[in-house]
Short mmCIF file of C-alpha atoms and ligand atoms in Angstrom, two decimals:
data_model
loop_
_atom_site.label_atom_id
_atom_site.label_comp_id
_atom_site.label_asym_id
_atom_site.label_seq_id
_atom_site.Cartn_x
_atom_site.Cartn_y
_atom_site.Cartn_z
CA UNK S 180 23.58 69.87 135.71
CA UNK S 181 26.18 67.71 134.66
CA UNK S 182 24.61 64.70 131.90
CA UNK S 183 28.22 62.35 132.82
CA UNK S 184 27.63 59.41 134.88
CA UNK S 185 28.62 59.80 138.76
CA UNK S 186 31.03 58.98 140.40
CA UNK S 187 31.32 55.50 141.77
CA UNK S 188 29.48 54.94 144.84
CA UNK S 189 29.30 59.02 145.38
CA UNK S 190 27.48 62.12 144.32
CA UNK S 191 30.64 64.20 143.93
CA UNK S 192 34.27 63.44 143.54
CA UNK S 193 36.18 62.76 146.52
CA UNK S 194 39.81 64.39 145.74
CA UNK S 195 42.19 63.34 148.96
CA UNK S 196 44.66 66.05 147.67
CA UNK S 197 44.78 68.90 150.36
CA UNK S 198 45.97 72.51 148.97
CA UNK S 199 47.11 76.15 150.04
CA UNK S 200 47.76 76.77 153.57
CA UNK S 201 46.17 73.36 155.42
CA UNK S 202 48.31 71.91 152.69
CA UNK S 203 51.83 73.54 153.66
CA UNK S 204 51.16 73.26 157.48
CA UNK S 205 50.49 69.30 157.37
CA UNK S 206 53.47 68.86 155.42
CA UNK S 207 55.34 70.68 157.59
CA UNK S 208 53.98 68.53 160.60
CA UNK S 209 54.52 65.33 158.44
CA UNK S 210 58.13 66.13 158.50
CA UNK S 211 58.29 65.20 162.20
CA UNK S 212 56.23 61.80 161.87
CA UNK S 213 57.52 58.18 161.81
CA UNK S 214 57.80 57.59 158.00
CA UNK S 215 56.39 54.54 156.74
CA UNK S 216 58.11 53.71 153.27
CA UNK S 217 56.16 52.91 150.06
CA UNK S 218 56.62 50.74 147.08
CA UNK S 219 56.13 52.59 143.75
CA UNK S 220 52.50 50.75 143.46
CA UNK S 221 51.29 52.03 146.56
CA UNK S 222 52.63 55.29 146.22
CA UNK S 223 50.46 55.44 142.59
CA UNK S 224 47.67 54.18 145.00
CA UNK S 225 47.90 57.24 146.93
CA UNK S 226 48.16 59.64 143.89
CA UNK S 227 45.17 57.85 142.49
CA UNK S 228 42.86 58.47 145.91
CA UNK S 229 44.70 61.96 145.98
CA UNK S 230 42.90 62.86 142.50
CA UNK S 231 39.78 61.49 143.36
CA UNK S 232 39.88 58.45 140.53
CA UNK S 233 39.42 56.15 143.73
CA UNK S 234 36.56 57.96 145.05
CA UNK S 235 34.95 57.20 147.89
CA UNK S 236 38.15 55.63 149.12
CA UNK S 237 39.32 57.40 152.23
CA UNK S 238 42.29 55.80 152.39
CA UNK S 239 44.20 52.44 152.54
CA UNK S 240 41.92 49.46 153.25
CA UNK S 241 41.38 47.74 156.82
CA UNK S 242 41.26 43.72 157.11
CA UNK S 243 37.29 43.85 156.52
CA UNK S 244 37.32 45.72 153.09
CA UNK S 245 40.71 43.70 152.03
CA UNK S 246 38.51 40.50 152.99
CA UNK S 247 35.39 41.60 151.18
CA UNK S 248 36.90 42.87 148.36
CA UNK S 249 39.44 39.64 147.70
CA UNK S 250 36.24 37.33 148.31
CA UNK S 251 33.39 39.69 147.31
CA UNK S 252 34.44 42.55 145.53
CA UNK S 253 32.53 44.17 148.46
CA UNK S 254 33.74 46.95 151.35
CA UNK S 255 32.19 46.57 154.52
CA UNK S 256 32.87 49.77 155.79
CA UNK S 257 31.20 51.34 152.50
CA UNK S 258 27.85 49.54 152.99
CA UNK S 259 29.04 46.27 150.72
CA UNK S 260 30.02 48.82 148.03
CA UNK S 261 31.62 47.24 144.58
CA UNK S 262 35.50 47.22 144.71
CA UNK S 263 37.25 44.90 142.87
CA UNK S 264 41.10 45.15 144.01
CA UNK S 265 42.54 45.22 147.72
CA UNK S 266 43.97 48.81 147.89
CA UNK S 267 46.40 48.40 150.68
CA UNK S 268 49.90 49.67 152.25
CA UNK S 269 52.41 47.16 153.80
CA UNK S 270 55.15 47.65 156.21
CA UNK S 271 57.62 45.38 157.80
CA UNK S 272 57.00 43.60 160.79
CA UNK S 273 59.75 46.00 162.99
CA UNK S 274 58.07 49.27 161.69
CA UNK S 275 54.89 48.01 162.55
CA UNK S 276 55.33 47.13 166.12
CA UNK S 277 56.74 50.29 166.50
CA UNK S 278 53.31 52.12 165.76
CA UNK S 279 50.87 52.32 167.61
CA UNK S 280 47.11 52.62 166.62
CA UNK S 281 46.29 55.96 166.22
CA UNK S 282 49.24 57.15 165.80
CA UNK S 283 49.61 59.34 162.79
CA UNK S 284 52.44 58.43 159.95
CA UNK S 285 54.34 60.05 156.83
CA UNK S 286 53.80 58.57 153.69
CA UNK S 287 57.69 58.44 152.15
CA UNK S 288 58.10 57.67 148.47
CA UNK S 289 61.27 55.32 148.37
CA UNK S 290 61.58 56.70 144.67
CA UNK S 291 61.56 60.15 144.46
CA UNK S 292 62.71 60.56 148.76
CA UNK S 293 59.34 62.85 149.98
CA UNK S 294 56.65 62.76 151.61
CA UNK S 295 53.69 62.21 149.97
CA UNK S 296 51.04 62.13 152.14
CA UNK S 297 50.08 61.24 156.17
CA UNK S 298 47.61 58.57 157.19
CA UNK S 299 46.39 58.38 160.72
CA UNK S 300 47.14 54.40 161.63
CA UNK S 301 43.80 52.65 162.45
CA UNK S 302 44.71 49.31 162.01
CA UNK S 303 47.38 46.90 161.53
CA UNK S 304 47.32 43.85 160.01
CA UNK S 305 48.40 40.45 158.47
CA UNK S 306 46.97 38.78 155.43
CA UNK S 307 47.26 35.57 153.59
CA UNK S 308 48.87 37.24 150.44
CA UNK S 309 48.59 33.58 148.77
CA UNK S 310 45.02 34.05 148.99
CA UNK S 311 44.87 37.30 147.94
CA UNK S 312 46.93 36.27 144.70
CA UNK S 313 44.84 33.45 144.26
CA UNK S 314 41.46 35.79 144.08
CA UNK S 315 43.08 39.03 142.51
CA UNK S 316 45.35 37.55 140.03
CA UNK S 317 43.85 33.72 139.73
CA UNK S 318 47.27 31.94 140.25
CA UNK S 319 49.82 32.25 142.52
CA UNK S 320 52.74 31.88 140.11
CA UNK S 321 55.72 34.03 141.70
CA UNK S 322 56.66 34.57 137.60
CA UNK S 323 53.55 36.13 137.26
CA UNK S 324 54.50 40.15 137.75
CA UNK S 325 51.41 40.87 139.65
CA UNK S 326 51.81 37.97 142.42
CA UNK S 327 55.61 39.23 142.58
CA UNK S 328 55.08 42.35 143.92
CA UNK S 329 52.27 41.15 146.64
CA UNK S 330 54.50 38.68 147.43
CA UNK S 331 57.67 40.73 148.21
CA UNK S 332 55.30 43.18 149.71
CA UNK S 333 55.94 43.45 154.13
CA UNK S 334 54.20 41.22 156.39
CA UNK S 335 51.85 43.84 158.07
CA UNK S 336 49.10 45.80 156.34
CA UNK S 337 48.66 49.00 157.51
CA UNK S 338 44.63 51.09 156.98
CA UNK S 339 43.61 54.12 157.88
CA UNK S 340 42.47 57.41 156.17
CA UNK S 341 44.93 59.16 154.07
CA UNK S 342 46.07 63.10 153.37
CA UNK S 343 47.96 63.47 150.12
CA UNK S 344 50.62 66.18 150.06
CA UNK S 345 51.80 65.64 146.20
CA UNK S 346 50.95 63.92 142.56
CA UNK S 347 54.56 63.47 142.34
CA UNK S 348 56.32 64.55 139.04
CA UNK S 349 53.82 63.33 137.03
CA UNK S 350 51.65 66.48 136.04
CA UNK S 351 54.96 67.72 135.29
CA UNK S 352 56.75 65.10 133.03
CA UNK S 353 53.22 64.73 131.44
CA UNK S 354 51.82 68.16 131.29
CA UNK S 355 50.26 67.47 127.88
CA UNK S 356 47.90 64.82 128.71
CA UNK S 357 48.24 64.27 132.33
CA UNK S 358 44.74 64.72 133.74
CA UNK S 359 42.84 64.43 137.27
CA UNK S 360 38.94 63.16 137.30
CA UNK S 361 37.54 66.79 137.32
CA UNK S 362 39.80 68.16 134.29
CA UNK S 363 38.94 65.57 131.92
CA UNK S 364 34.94 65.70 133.41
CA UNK S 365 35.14 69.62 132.66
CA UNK S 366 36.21 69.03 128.95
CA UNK S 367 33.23 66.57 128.55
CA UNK S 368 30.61 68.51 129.57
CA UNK S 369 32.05 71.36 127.71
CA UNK S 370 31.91 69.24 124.98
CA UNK S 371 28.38 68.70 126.28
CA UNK S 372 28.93 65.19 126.20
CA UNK S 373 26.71 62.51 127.81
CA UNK S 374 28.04 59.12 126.71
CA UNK S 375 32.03 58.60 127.07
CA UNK S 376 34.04 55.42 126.06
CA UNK S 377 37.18 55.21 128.03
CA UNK S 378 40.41 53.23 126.03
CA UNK S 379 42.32 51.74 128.11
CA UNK S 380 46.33 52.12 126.46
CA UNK S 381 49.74 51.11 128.16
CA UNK S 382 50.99 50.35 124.58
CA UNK S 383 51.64 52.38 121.27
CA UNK S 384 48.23 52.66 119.54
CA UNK S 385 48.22 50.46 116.87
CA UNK S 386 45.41 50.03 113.77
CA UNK S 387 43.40 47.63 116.28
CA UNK S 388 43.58 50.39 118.96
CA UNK S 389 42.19 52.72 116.53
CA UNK S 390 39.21 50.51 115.38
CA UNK S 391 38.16 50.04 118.25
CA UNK S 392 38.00 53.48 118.90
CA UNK S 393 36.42 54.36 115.88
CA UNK S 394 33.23 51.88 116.59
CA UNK S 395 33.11 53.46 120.44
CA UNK S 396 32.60 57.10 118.64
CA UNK S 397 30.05 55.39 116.59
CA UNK S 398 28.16 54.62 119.66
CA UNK S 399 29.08 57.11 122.19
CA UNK S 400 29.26 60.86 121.79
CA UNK S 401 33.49 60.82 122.08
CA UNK S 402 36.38 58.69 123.33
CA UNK S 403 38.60 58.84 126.14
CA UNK S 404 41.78 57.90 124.99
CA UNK S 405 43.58 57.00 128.24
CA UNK S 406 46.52 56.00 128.62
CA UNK S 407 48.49 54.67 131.51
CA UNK S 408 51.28 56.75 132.87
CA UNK S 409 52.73 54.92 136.15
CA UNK S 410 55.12 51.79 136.18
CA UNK S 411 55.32 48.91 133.50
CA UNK S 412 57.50 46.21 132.88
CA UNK S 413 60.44 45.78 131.32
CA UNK S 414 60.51 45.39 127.81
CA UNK S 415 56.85 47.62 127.58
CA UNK S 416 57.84 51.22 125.39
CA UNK S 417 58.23 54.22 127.74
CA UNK S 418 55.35 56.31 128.50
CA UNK S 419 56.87 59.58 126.52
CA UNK S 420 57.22 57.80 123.32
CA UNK S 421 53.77 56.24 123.61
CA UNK S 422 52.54 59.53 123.64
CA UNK S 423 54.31 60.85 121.35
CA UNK S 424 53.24 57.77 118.94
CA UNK S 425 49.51 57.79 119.69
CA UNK S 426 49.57 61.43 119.21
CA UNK S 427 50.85 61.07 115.68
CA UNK S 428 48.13 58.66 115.16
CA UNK S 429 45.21 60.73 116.67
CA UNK S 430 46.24 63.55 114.32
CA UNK S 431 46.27 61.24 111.38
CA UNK S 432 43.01 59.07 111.71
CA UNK S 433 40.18 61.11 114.29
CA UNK S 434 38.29 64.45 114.25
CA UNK S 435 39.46 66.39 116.88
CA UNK S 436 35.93 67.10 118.43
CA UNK S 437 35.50 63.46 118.96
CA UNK S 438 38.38 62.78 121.11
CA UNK S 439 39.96 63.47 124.19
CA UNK S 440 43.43 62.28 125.64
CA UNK S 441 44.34 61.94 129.12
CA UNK S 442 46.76 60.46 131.21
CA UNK S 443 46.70 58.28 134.72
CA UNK S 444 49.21 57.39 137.21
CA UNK S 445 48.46 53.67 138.21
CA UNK S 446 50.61 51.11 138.03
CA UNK S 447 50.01 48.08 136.25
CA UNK S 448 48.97 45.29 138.18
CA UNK S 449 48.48 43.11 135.12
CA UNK S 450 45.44 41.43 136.89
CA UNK S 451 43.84 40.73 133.65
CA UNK S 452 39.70 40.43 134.48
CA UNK S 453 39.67 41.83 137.83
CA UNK S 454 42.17 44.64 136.38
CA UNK S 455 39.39 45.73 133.73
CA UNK S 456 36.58 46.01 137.03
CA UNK S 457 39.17 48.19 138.35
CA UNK S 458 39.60 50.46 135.07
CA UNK S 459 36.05 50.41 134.95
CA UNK S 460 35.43 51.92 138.50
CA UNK S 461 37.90 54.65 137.85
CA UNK S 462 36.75 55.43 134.49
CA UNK S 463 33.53 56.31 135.60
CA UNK S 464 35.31 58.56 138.20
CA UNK S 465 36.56 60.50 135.13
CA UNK S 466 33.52 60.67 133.49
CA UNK S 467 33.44 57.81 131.09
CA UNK S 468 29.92 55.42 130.63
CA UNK S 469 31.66 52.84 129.14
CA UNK S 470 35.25 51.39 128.99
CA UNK S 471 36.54 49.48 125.60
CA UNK S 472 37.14 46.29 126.45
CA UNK S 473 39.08 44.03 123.95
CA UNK S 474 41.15 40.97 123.97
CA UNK S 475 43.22 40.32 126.91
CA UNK S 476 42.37 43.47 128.73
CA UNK S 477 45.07 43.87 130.93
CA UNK S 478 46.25 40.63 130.88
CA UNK S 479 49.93 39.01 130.98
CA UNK S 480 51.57 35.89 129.39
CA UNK S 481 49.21 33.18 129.13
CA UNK S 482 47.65 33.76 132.59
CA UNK S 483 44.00 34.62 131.47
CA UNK S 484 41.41 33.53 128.89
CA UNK S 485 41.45 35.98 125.79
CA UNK S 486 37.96 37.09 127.06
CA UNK S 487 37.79 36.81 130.88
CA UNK S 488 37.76 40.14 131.17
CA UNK S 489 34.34 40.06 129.33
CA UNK S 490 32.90 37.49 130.91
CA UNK S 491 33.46 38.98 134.64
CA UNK S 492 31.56 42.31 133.79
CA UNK S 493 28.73 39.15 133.79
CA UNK S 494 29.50 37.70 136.63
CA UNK S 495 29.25 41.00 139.24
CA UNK S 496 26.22 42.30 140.47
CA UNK S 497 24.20 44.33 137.90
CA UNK S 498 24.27 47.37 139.65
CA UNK S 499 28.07 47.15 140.70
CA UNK S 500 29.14 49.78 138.41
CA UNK S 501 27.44 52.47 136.13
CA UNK S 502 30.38 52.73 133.65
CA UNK S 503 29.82 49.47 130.99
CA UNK S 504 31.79 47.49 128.98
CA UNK S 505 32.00 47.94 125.43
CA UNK S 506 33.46 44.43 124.84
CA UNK S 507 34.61 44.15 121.40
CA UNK S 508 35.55 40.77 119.92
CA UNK S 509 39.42 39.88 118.29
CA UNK S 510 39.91 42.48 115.85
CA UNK S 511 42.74 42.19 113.07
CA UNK S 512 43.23 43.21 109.32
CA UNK S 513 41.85 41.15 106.36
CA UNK S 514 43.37 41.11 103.57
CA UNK S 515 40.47 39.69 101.48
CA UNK S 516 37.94 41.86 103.59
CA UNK S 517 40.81 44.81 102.69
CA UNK S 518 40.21 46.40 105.90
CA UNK S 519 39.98 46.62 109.58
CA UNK S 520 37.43 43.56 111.08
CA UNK S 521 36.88 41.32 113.76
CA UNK S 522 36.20 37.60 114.43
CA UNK S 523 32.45 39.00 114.69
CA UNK S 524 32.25 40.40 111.11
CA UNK S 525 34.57 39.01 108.87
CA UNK S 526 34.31 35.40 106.88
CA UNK S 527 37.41 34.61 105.97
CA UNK S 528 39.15 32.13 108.59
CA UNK S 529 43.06 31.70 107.71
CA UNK S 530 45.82 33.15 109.48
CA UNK S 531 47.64 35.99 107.08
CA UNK S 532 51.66 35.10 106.55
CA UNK S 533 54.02 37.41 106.85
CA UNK S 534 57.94 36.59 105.50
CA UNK S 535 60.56 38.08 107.93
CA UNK S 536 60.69 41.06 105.70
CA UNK S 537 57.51 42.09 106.34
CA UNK S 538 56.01 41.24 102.81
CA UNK S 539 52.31 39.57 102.54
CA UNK S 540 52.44 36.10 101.59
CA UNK S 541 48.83 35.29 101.15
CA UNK S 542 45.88 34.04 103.70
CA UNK S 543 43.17 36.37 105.48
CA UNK S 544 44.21 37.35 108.71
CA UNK S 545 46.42 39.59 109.97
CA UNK S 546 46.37 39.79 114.14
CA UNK S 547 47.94 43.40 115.27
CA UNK S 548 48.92 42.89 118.51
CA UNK S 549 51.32 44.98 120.35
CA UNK S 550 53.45 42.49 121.72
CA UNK S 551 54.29 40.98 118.06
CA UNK S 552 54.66 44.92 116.70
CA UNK S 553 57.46 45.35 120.04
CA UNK S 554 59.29 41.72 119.01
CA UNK S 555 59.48 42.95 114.98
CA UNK S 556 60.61 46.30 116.23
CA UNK S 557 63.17 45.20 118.55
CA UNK S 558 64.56 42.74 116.13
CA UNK S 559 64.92 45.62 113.78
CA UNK S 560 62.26 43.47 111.79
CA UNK S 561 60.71 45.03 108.91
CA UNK S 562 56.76 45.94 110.08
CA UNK S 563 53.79 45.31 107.69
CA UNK S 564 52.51 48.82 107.01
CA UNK S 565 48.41 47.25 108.06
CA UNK S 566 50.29 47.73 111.80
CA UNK S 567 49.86 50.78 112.35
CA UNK S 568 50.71 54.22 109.93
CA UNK S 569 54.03 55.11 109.30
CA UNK S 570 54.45 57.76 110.92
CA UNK S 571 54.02 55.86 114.32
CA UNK S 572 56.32 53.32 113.43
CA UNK S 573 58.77 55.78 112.15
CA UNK S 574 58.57 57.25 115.95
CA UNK S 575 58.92 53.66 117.38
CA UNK S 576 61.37 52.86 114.93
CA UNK S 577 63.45 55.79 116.53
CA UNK S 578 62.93 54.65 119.90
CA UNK S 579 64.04 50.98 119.31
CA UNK S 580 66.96 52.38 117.24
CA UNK S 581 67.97 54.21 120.45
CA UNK S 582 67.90 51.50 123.10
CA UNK S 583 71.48 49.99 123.44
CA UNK S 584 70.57 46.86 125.97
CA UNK S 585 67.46 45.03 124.13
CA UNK S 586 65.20 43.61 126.17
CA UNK S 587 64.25 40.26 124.70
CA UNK S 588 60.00 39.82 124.05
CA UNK S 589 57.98 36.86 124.79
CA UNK S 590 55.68 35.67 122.42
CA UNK S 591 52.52 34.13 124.32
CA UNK S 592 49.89 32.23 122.44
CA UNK S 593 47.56 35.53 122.56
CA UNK S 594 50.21 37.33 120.53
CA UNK S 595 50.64 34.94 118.02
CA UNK S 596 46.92 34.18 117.11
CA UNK S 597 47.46 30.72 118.58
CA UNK S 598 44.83 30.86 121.25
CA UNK S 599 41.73 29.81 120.32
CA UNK S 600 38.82 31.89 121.04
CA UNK S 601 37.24 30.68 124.54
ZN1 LIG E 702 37.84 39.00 105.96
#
């Protein structure tokens, strides 16, 4: 008997990933279907219900479920079960008209040209994607990356239950850590594990990263470190050198037994507190009882609060979700602590300074985020050594040396330590 949490809303998993002969002959059949084309977020969708990390999601949501779940976080047609993002497919308004309820459709990936699934059409319709903006993403700013893509999304939502063909190429191009709900739920229990806190990484792991790790193994029996694997934005580090990079750091800074690593296929939505429900629900899928949350949790620019994504785990129903947060307060290096510590623990209030050689100046404070390590390393910046050890820079360091068109990186208040705490 397993001692992991369950999965969300279910007793078992609820993979959507069909295999050996029922898996060859629907493919084959797919092949003669109306193909209904896919962005690269809704194809990740798919993968993600194929593995079972959206369990009990049949398939893409109808108008009720997108309705509850925008004004809710409720599906109807799950008994008013906790879901905190619309999970939906769009089409254009000429392909739509041209199915017909019932009717059964391929599932094309415009990336990679195949067929990734079928879905048997149950119901078309239209939404107000403003509205949905406004609830998911709390603004509907067309910069904002999130808002884009629902924006530029078709007209016509399309629901129905789903049967995935293929996880793409990701178990290939990530064999090392790539990892469906039931592999990394295996190595727990073999670790006989009860109590797993999930990391949530799309970035290098830098020295805040791995505090925050270190106080979840404190309080859990091991971490999940796991990292994101589908589409980012430009300017974010490619997935293969971020694992490469956290790898390095792993080796350097955790006992073995006390960590696992695993990668997912979702795209970012950069939804900020409704994003961290999400990474919740699915981290319980794999197995985890809690999910680190820290500063900005999925966040982008200036569009949330540095601690939104704490304060919505309080504002859900209480028995939405088994997996918790672990919300951890702004962590950052103090130079008169001389170590890791957060705004919870350490006394000393000023901001460190760092000269554009990376030398110490003086003050306390020394705020590691990601977005300021990316701007010093695409600069070609010197980077204080309390960012991370060297032999992740030295692997970021080759990266950046590598990339011939620079992307330039925004500094938002959060980055820069000018946000004060809300
Ligand atoms: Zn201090």
């Amino acid at each position: 008997m397993s001692k992991l949490v369950p999965p969300h809303g279910s007793r078992e998993l609820k993979p959507l990933l069909l295999s050996g002969g029922v898996l060859n002959q629907e493919k084959k059949r797919a092949e003669g279907l109306k193909k209904v084309p896919m962005t690269s977020r809704e194809t990740s969708d798919l993968i993600m219900m194929g593995i079972g990390a959206f369990t009990p999601l049949d398939g893409f949501m109808g108008k009720d479920d997108w309705k509850g779940v925008c004004d809710d976080y409720k599906m109807p047609s799950k008994g008013g079960l906790f879901w905190p993002i619309p999970i939906t497919l769009s089409a254009t308004q000429e392909l739509a008209d041209s199915i017909k309820a019932g009717q059964e459709v391929a599932l094309w990936d415009t990336e990679t040209e195949t067929i990734m699934g079928s879905m048997t059409v149950t119901e078309k319709y239209t939404v107000d994607k403003k509205h949905e903006c406004q609830q998911v993403f709390k603004t509907t700013d067309p910069e904002h990356p999130g808002v884009a893509k629902v924006m530029d999304q078709g007209p016509v939502n399309l629901a129905g239950p789903v049967k995935v063909f293929s996880e793409s190429y990701y178990p290939e191009m990530f064999s090392e850590i790539y990892q469906r709900p039931e592999d990394s739920r295996k190595v727990f229990e073999e670790r006989g594990w009860s109590t797993v806190a999930a990391l949530q990484l799309r970035n290098p792991m830098h020295g805040s990263h791995a505090y925050l790790a270190w106080v979840a193994i404190e309080v859990c029996d091991g971490v999940y470190i796991h990292q994101l694997v589908g589409k980012l934005k430009p300017g974010d580090i490619p997935a293969e050198v971020r694992v490469k990079a956290i790898q390095a750091l792993v080796d350097a800074q955790f006992r073995k037994e006390r960590v696992v690593q695993g990668g997912y296929p979702m795209e970012m939505r950069y939804a900020g507190p409704r994003e961290a429900l999400l990474h919740a629900v699915f981290r319980q899928n794999y197995g985890c009882s809690h999910l680190i949350v820290g500063r900005d949790h999925a966040g982008v620019g200036d569009y949330y609060g540095p601690f939104d994504a704490h304060n919505i785990f309080n504002e859900i129903p209480k028995d939405a979700l088994v997996c918790q947060p672990l919300c951890m307060d702004w962590t950052f290096y103090c130079y008169d602590c001389g170590t890791m510590a957060s705004m919870k623990t350490c006394p000393h209030e000023s901001k460190a300074e760092i000269d554009d050689n990376g030398n110490y100046k003086g003050g306390s404070r020394l705020l590691l985020s990601g977005t300021m390590l990316r701007k010093l390393m695409s600069e070609g910046k010197p980077v204080p050594k309390e960012f991370s050890r060297p032999e992740v820079i030295a692997i970021l360091k080759e990266y950046y040396d590598s990339v011939e068109e620079k992307v330039e990186v925004k500094l938002h208040g959060a980055a820069t330590g000018d946000v004060k705490k809300q």
